[in-house]
Amino acid sequence: AAYGIAGERLAVVPNWADTWADGPAGGRGEGRAPKPNGLHVVHAGSLGRAHDTSGVLEAAARLAAEVPAIHFTFAGGGSARHGFDEAVRAHGLADTITCHPWLEDAELVRLIRSADVALAMLDRRAAGMALPCKAHLALALERPVLFCGPPGTGLADLLRDAGAGLWLPSGDGQALAAALARLAGDPGERRRLAAGAASIAADHGRAAGVERFAAAVRDTLAGPAADALPLLPTAPAILARRGIGPCRP
């Protein structure tokens, strides 16, 4: 609306997880052995300028002293990852935060399924410009999400409405530590959030995402302005021009 575009001319297609994450979670996979009052928190994906990690470091330092059975696992890369790894070592948090590089798809899925809660972050300055796709992957794998980011985002609203996770303001380490300590001591709340994530898991897989995108295209082609659209070559025709044959399984 701010750009003078009528709402009926816009179609919003939410993010989705890729093919290898489709399907029910089944077993929880290989993860850390559960401990009394323990919690496994997983951040799977990149760390960059759009991610505020200050709250995580503060929370980890608090929890290392107060609830040492809570453990973080970070897997991925990104422009801010090297600095984050150095900060973990500098603050003496290596026993609380395990850092892995990018993992193969199957390993990544096993890691996420081992989580009690998946962590997603967004710097408030990146609101409206970025969205943590890792949250949709976690939801597709039926894992609840703890989102640390600005208020009023679509992800925060989704987690609240589905009961599939929690929202906290970005950079608030004290609030993050308190929320994780509460989850660690409340298995009933963890089960409730996991059930909420499972209830919307199918909405975040590739099949659902592609169908929403295809529906938006079909609606556009069937609309009153369809006659004004240029005739575009089909995908097979484009591939043939480039000397690429049909795809085979």
GROMACS .gro file of C-alpha atoms in nm, residues 35-229:
model
  195
   35LYS     CA    1   1.952  -3.483   3.136
   36PRO     CA    2   1.730  -3.392   3.431
   37ASN     CA    3   1.612  -3.033   3.375
   38GLY     CA    4   1.814  -3.035   3.053
   39LEU     CA    5   1.736  -2.872   2.722
   40HIS     CA    6   1.898  -2.900   2.380
   41VAL     CA    7   1.878  -2.571   2.186
   42VAL     CA    8   1.976  -2.588   1.817
   43HIS     CA    9   2.058  -2.305   1.576
   44ALA     CA   10   2.099  -2.453   1.228
   45GLY     CA   11   2.193  -2.206   0.955
   46SER     CA   12   2.395  -1.898   0.880
   47LEU     CA   13   2.497  -1.617   1.113
   48GLY     CA   14   2.535  -1.278   0.950
   49ARG     CA   15   2.459  -0.909   0.988
   50ALA     CA   16   2.088  -0.980   1.023
   51HIS     CA   17   2.140  -1.192   1.335
   52ASP     CA   18   2.187  -1.043   1.682
   53THR     CA   19   2.387  -1.299   1.883
   54SER     CA   20   2.458  -1.081   2.186
   55GLY     CA   21   2.158  -1.215   2.375
   56VAL     CA   22   2.262  -1.576   2.314
   57LEU     CA   23   2.609  -1.521   2.458
   58GLU     CA   24   2.466  -1.348   2.765
   59ALA     CA   25   2.204  -1.620   2.813
   60ALA     CA   26   2.460  -1.898   2.775
   61ALA     CA   27   2.685  -1.737   3.036
   62ARG     CA   28   2.393  -1.710   3.281
   63LEU     CA   29   2.276  -2.065   3.218
   64ALA     CA   30   2.625  -2.214   3.245
   65ALA     CA   31   2.623  -2.107   3.609
   66GLU     CA   32   2.254  -2.156   3.690
   67VAL     CA   33   2.127  -2.445   3.471
   68PRO     CA   34   2.433  -2.623   3.328
   69ALA     CA   35   2.220  -2.904   3.178
   70ILE     CA   36   2.102  -2.661   2.906
   71HIS     CA   37   2.318  -2.692   2.595
   72PHE     CA   38   2.333  -2.497   2.267
   73THR     CA   39   2.445  -2.642   1.933
   74PHE     CA   40   2.523  -2.411   1.641
   75ALA     CA   41   2.573  -2.556   1.293
   76GLY     CA   42   2.636  -2.350   0.982
   77GLY     CA   43   2.845  -2.061   0.859
   78GLY     CA   44   2.799  -1.700   0.755
   79SER     CA   45   2.988  -1.373   0.779
   80ALA     CA   46   2.940  -1.346   1.158
   81ARG     CA   47   3.013  -1.708   1.240
   82HIS     CA   48   3.391  -1.673   1.291
   83GLY     CA   49   3.340  -1.386   1.535
   84PHE     CA   50   3.073  -1.583   1.720
   85ASP     CA   51   3.302  -1.885   1.759
   86GLU     CA   52   3.577  -1.659   1.893
   87ALA     CA   53   3.336  -1.501   2.141
   88VAL     CA   54   3.231  -1.846   2.264
   89ARG     CA   55   3.594  -1.931   2.337
   90ALA     CA   56   3.673  -1.589   2.485
   91HIS     CA   57   3.382  -1.614   2.729
   92GLY     CA   58   3.469  -1.970   2.830
   93LEU     CA   59   3.142  -2.109   2.695
   94ALA     CA   60   3.274  -2.408   2.500
   95ASP     CA   61   3.106  -2.648   2.744
   96THR     CA   62   2.771  -2.476   2.694
   97ILE     CA   63   2.782  -2.398   2.320
   98THR     CA   64   2.899  -2.656   2.064
   99CYS     CA   65   2.988  -2.511   1.723
  100HIS     CA   66   2.981  -2.717   1.402
  101PRO     CA   67   3.048  -2.607   1.042
  102TRP     CA   68   2.792  -2.666   0.768
  103LEU     CA   69   2.657  -3.021   0.786
  104GLU     CA   70   2.537  -3.257   0.518
  105ASP     CA   71   2.159  -3.256   0.476
  106ALA     CA   72   2.100  -3.584   0.660
  107GLU     CA   73   2.322  -3.476   0.950
  108LEU     CA   74   2.146  -3.142   0.971
  109VAL     CA   75   1.804  -3.308   0.985
  110ARG     CA   76   1.921  -3.542   1.263
  111LEU     CA   77   2.058  -3.247   1.458
  112ILE     CA   78   1.736  -3.045   1.431
  113ARG     CA   79   1.526  -3.345   1.528
  114SER     CA   80   1.741  -3.388   1.839
  115ALA     CA   81   1.648  -3.038   1.956
  116ASP     CA   82   1.401  -2.962   2.230
  117VAL     CA   83   1.369  -2.618   2.074
  118ALA     CA   84   1.514  -2.456   1.762
  119LEU     CA   85   1.659  -2.107   1.791
  120ALA     CA   86   1.601  -1.835   1.530
  121MET     CA   87   1.727  -1.477   1.552
  122LEU     CA   88   1.671  -1.151   1.368
  123ASP     CA   89   1.826  -0.815   1.444
  124ARG     CA   90   1.560  -0.547   1.488
  125ARG     CA   91   1.735  -0.338   1.220
  126ALA     CA   92   1.668  -0.613   0.966
  127ALA     CA   93   1.292  -0.617   1.023
  128GLY     CA   94   1.110  -0.618   0.691
  129MET     CA   95   1.425  -0.705   0.497
  130ALA     CA   96   1.503  -1.058   0.613
  131LEU     CA   97   1.337  -1.362   0.763
  132PRO     CA   98   1.509  -1.654   0.940
  133CYS     CA   99   1.435  -1.942   0.702
  134LYS     CA  100   1.582  -2.185   0.956
  135ALA     CA  101   1.260  -2.146   1.156
  136HIS     CA  102   1.053  -2.292   0.873
  137LEU     CA  103   1.290  -2.587   0.842
  138ALA     CA  104   1.253  -2.657   1.214
  139LEU     CA  105   0.874  -2.635   1.193
  140ALA     CA  106   0.872  -2.871   0.893
  141LEU     CA  107   1.059  -3.117   1.116
  142GLU     CA  108   0.802  -3.070   1.396
  143ARG     CA  109   1.037  -2.884   1.629
  144PRO     CA  110   0.914  -2.577   1.820
  145VAL     CA  111   1.094  -2.248   1.763
  146LEU     CA  112   1.218  -1.983   2.002
  147PHE     CA  113   1.238  -1.665   1.794
  148CYS     CA  114   1.446  -1.373   1.921
  149GLY     CA  115   1.357  -1.079   1.700
  150PRO     CA  116   1.155  -0.761   1.655
  151PRO     CA  117   0.784  -0.767   1.744
  152GLY     CA  118   0.509  -0.772   1.486
  153THR     CA  119   0.683  -1.001   1.239
  154GLY     CA  120   0.499  -1.276   1.057
  155LEU     CA  121   0.707  -1.541   1.230
  156ALA     CA  122   0.629  -1.413   1.579
  157ASP     CA  123   0.259  -1.408   1.493
  158LEU     CA  124   0.274  -1.759   1.345
  159LEU     CA  125   0.438  -1.908   1.653
  160ARG     CA  126   0.189  -1.740   1.883
  161ASP     CA  127  -0.121  -1.838   1.684
  162ALA     CA  128  -0.014  -2.202   1.639
  163GLY     CA  129   0.132  -2.244   1.986
  164ALA     CA  130   0.444  -2.368   1.807
  165GLY     CA  131   0.705  -2.163   1.988
  166LEU     CA  132   0.793  -1.849   2.177
  167TRP     CA  133   0.888  -1.494   2.085
  168LEU     CA  134   1.141  -1.281   2.272
  169PRO     CA  135   1.290  -0.940   2.186
  170SER     CA  136   1.626  -0.964   2.013
  171GLY     CA  137   1.936  -0.908   2.222
  172ASP     CA  138   1.768  -0.970   2.560
  173GLY     CA  139   1.993  -1.233   2.714
  174GLN     CA  140   1.824  -1.221   3.053
  175ALA     CA  141   1.482  -1.294   2.902
  176LEU     CA  142   1.627  -1.571   2.684
  177ALA     CA  143   1.797  -1.738   2.980
  178ALA     CA  144   1.476  -1.719   3.184
  179ALA     CA  145   1.265  -1.866   2.902
  180LEU     CA  146   1.505  -2.156   2.847
  181ALA     CA  147   1.532  -2.229   3.219
  182ARG     CA  148   1.153  -2.235   3.239
  183LEU     CA  149   1.127  -2.476   2.944
  184ALA     CA  150   1.396  -2.700   3.090
  185GLY     CA  151   1.193  -2.741   3.407
  186ASP     CA  152   0.853  -2.781   3.240
  187PRO     CA  153   0.825  -3.093   3.021
  188GLY     CA  154   0.453  -3.030   2.982
  189GLU     CA  155   0.518  -2.694   2.817
  190ARG     CA  156   0.777  -2.854   2.588
  191ARG     CA  157   0.523  -3.116   2.482
  192ARG     CA  158   0.261  -2.847   2.418
  193LEU     CA  159   0.494  -2.646   2.196
  194ALA     CA  160   0.609  -2.959   2.012
  195ALA     CA  161   0.246  -3.050   1.945
  196GLY     CA  162   0.185  -2.700   1.811
  197ALA     CA  163   0.482  -2.735   1.576
  198ALA     CA  164   0.363  -3.078   1.460
  199SER     CA  165   0.017  -2.935   1.387
  200ILE     CA  166   0.159  -2.698   1.124
  201ALA     CA  167   0.457  -2.904   1.002
  202ALA     CA  168   0.291  -2.997   0.673
  203ASP     CA  169   0.239  -2.627   0.595
  204HIS     CA  170   0.614  -2.567   0.592
  205GLY     CA  171   0.734  -2.848   0.365
  206ARG     CA  172   0.820  -2.815  -0.001
  207ALA     CA  173   0.493  -2.963  -0.131
  208ALA     CA  174   0.278  -2.706   0.050
  209GLY     CA  175   0.504  -2.416  -0.043
  210VAL     CA  176   0.519  -2.503  -0.412
  211GLU     CA  177   0.143  -2.551  -0.426
  212ARG     CA  178   0.085  -2.205  -0.274
  213PHE     CA  179   0.322  -2.054  -0.528
  214ALA     CA  180   0.154  -2.241  -0.814
  215ALA     CA  181  -0.188  -2.128  -0.693
  216ALA     CA  182  -0.074  -1.765  -0.698
  217VAL     CA  183   0.048  -1.809  -1.056
  218ARG     CA  184  -0.277  -1.978  -1.162
  219ASP     CA  185  -0.482  -1.699  -1.007
  220THR     CA  186  -0.274  -1.441  -1.193
  221LEU     CA  187  -0.311  -1.619  -1.526
  222ALA     CA  188  -0.685  -1.654  -1.475
  223GLY     CA  189  -0.732  -1.289  -1.381
  224PRO     CA  190  -0.865  -1.004  -1.597
  225ALA     CA  191  -0.515  -0.885  -1.684
  226ALA     CA  192  -0.405  -1.226  -1.815
  227ASP     CA  193  -0.450  -1.119  -2.179
  228ALA     CA  194  -0.195  -0.842  -2.128
  229LEU     CA  195   0.074  -1.081  -2.006
   0.00000   0.00000   0.00000
